[in-house]
CSV table of C-alpha atoms in Angstrom, one decimal:
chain,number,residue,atom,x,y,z
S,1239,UNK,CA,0.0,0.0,0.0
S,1240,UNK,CA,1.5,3.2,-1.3
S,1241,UNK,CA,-1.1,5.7,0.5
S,1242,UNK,CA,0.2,8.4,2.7
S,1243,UNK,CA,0.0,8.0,6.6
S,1244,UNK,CA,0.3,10.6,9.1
S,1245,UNK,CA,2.2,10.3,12.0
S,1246,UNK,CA,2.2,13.3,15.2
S,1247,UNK,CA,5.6,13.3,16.7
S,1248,UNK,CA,5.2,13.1,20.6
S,1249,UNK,CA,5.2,16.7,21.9
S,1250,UNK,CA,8.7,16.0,24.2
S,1251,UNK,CA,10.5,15.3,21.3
S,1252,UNK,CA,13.7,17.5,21.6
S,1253,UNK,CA,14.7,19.7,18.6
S,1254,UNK,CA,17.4,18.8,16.1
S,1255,UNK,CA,18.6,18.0,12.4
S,1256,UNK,CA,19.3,14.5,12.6
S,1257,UNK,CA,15.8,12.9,12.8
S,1258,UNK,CA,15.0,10.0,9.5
S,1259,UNK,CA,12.0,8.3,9.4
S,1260,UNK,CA,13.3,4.7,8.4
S,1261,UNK,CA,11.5,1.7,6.8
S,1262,UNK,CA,11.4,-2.2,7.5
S,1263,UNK,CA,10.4,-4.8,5.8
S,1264,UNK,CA,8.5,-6.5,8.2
S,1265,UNK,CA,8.5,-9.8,7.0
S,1266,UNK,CA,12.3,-10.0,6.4
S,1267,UNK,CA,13.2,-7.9,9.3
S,1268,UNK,CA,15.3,-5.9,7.6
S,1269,UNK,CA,15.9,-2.3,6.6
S,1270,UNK,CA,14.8,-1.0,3.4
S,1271,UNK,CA,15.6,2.9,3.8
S,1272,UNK,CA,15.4,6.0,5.3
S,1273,UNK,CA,14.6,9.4,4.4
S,1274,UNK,CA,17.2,12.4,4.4
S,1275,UNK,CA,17.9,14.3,7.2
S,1276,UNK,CA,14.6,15.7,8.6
S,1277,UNK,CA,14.6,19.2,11.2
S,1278,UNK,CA,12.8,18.6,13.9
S,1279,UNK,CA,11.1,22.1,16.0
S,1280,UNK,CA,11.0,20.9,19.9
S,1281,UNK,CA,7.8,21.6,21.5
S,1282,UNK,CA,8.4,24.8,23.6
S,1283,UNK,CA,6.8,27.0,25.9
S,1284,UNK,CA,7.2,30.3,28.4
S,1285,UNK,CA,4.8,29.7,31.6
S,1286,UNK,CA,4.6,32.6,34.0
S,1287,UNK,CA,2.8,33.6,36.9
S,1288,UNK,CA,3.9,35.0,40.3
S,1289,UNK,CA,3.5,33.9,44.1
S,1290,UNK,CA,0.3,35.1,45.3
S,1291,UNK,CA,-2.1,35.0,47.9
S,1292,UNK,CA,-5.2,32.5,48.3
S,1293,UNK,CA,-8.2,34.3,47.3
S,1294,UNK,CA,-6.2,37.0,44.7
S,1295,UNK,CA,-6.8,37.4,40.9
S,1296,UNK,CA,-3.4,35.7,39.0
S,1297,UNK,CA,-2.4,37.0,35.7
S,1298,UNK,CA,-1.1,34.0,33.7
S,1299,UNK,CA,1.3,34.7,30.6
S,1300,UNK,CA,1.5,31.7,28.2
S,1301,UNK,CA,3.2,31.5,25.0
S,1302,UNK,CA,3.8,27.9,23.2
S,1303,UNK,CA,5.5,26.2,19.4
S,1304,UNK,CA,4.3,22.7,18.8
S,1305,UNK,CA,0.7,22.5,20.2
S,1306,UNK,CA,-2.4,23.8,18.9
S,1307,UNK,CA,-4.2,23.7,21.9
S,1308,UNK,CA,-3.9,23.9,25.8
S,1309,UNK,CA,-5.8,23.6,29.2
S,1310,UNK,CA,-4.3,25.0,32.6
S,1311,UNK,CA,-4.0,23.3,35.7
S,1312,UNK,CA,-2.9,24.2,39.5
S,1313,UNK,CA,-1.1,21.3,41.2
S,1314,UNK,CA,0.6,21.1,44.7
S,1315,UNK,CA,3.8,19.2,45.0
S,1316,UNK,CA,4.6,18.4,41.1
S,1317,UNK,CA,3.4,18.7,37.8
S,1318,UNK,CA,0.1,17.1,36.7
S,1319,UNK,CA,-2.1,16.4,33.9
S,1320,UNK,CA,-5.5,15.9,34.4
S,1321,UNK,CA,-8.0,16.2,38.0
S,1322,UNK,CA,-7.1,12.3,38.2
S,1323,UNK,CA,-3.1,13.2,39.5
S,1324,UNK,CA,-2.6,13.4,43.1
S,1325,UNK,CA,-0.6,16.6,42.5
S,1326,UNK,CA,-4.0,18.0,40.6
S,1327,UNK,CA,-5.2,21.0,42.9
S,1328,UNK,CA,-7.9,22.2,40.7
S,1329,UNK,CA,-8.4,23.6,36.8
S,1330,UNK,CA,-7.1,27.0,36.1
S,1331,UNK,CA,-8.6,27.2,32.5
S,1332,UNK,CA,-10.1,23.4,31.6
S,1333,UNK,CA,-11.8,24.7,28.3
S,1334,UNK,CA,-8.9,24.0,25.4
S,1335,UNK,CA,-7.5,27.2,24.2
S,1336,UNK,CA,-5.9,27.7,21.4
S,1337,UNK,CA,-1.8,28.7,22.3
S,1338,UNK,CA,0.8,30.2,20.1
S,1339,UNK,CA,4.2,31.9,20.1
S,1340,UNK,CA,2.8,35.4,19.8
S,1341,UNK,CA,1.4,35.0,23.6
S,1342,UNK,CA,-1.7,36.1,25.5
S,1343,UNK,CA,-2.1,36.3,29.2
S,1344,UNK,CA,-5.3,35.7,31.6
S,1345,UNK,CA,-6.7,36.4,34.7
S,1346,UNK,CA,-8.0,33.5,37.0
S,1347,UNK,CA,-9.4,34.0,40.0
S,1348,UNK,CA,-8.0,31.9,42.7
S,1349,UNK,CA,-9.8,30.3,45.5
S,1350,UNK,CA,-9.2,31.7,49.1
S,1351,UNK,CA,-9.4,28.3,50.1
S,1352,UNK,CA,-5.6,27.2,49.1
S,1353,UNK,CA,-3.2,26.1,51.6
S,1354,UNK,CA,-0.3,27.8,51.9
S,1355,UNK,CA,3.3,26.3,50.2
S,1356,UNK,CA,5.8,26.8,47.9
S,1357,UNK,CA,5.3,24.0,46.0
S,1358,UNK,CA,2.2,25.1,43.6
S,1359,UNK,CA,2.7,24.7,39.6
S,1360,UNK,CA,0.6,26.0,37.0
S,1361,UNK,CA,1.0,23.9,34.2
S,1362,UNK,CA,-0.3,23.9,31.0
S,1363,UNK,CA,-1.7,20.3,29.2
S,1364,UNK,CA,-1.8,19.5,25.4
S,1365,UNK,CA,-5.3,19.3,24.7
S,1366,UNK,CA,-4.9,16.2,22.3
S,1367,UNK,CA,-2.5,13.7,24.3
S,1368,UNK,CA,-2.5,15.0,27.8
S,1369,UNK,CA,0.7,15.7,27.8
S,1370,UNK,CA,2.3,18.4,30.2
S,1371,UNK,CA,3.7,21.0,27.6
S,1372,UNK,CA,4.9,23.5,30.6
S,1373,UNK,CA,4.7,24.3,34.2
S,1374,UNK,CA,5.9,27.3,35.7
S,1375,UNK,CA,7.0,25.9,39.3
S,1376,UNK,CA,7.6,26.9,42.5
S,1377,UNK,CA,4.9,29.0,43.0
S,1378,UNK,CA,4.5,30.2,46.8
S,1379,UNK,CA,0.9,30.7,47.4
S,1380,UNK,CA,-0.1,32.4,51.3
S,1381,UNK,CA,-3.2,31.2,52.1
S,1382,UNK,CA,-6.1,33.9,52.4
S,1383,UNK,CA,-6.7,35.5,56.0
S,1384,UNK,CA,-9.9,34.8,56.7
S,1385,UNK,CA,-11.8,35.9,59.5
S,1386,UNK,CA,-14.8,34.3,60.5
S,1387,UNK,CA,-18.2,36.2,60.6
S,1388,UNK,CA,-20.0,35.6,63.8
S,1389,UNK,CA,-23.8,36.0,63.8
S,1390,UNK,CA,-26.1,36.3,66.4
């Protein structure tokens, strides 16, 4: 069968200019060629957002190459991909947006229910193959001052 196929590299595959896309024959287990030399653009992207305290608005600045489209996550204690992780705090932005290298920035509203840490990530997920494409780590969140209301 000499119909094209399409293949999606995986998006952690690192950049370079010595990638070939070989073929087998299957039967005879043996090579039957590769292509030339093929450039490969690694998946990238800037994740930024500063410490803040439970309860404040958080301006998120994003700017990706290599996915089409992202969600946003807030995990405690590592990177994660989905509400099923054990690092998975709560969505930031769980509608796919579309991501690319010219950059946009949100505001999310936190929750003044956080716990305080240093160990908060905002990470951004590829949409398609829930992937983590970014995290922007170390994030200290102070957890909100609250003050209980007392009524009579």
């Amino acid at each position: 069968d000499r119909s094209p196929w399409k293949w999606t590299p995986p998006v952690a595959l690192a950049g370079g200019n010595d990638y070939r896309i070989c073929f087998e024959d299957w039967d005879a287990q043996i090579g039957v060629g590769c292509s030339r030399a093929l450039i490969v653009t690694g998946a990238s992207m800037s994740v930024t957002a500063a410490d803040f305290v439970a309860g404040d608005a958080v301006t998120v600045s994003v700017s990706c190459v290599g996915t089409n489209s992202i969600y946003t996550s807030l995990c405690k204690g590592g990177p994660c991909t989905n509400k099923d992780d054990p690092t998975f705090v709560q969505w930031v932005r769980n509608i796919a947006q579309a991501c690319d290298s010219t950059g946009e920035s949100f505001t999310w509203s936190s929750p003044d229910t956080l716990v305080g840490g240093s160990d908060y990530s905002i990470c951004h997920v590829d949409s398609t193959n829930e992937q983590v494409f970014g995290c922007d780590s170390g994030i200290r969140v102070t957890a909100a001052n609250i003050v209980p209301t007392v009524t009579s």
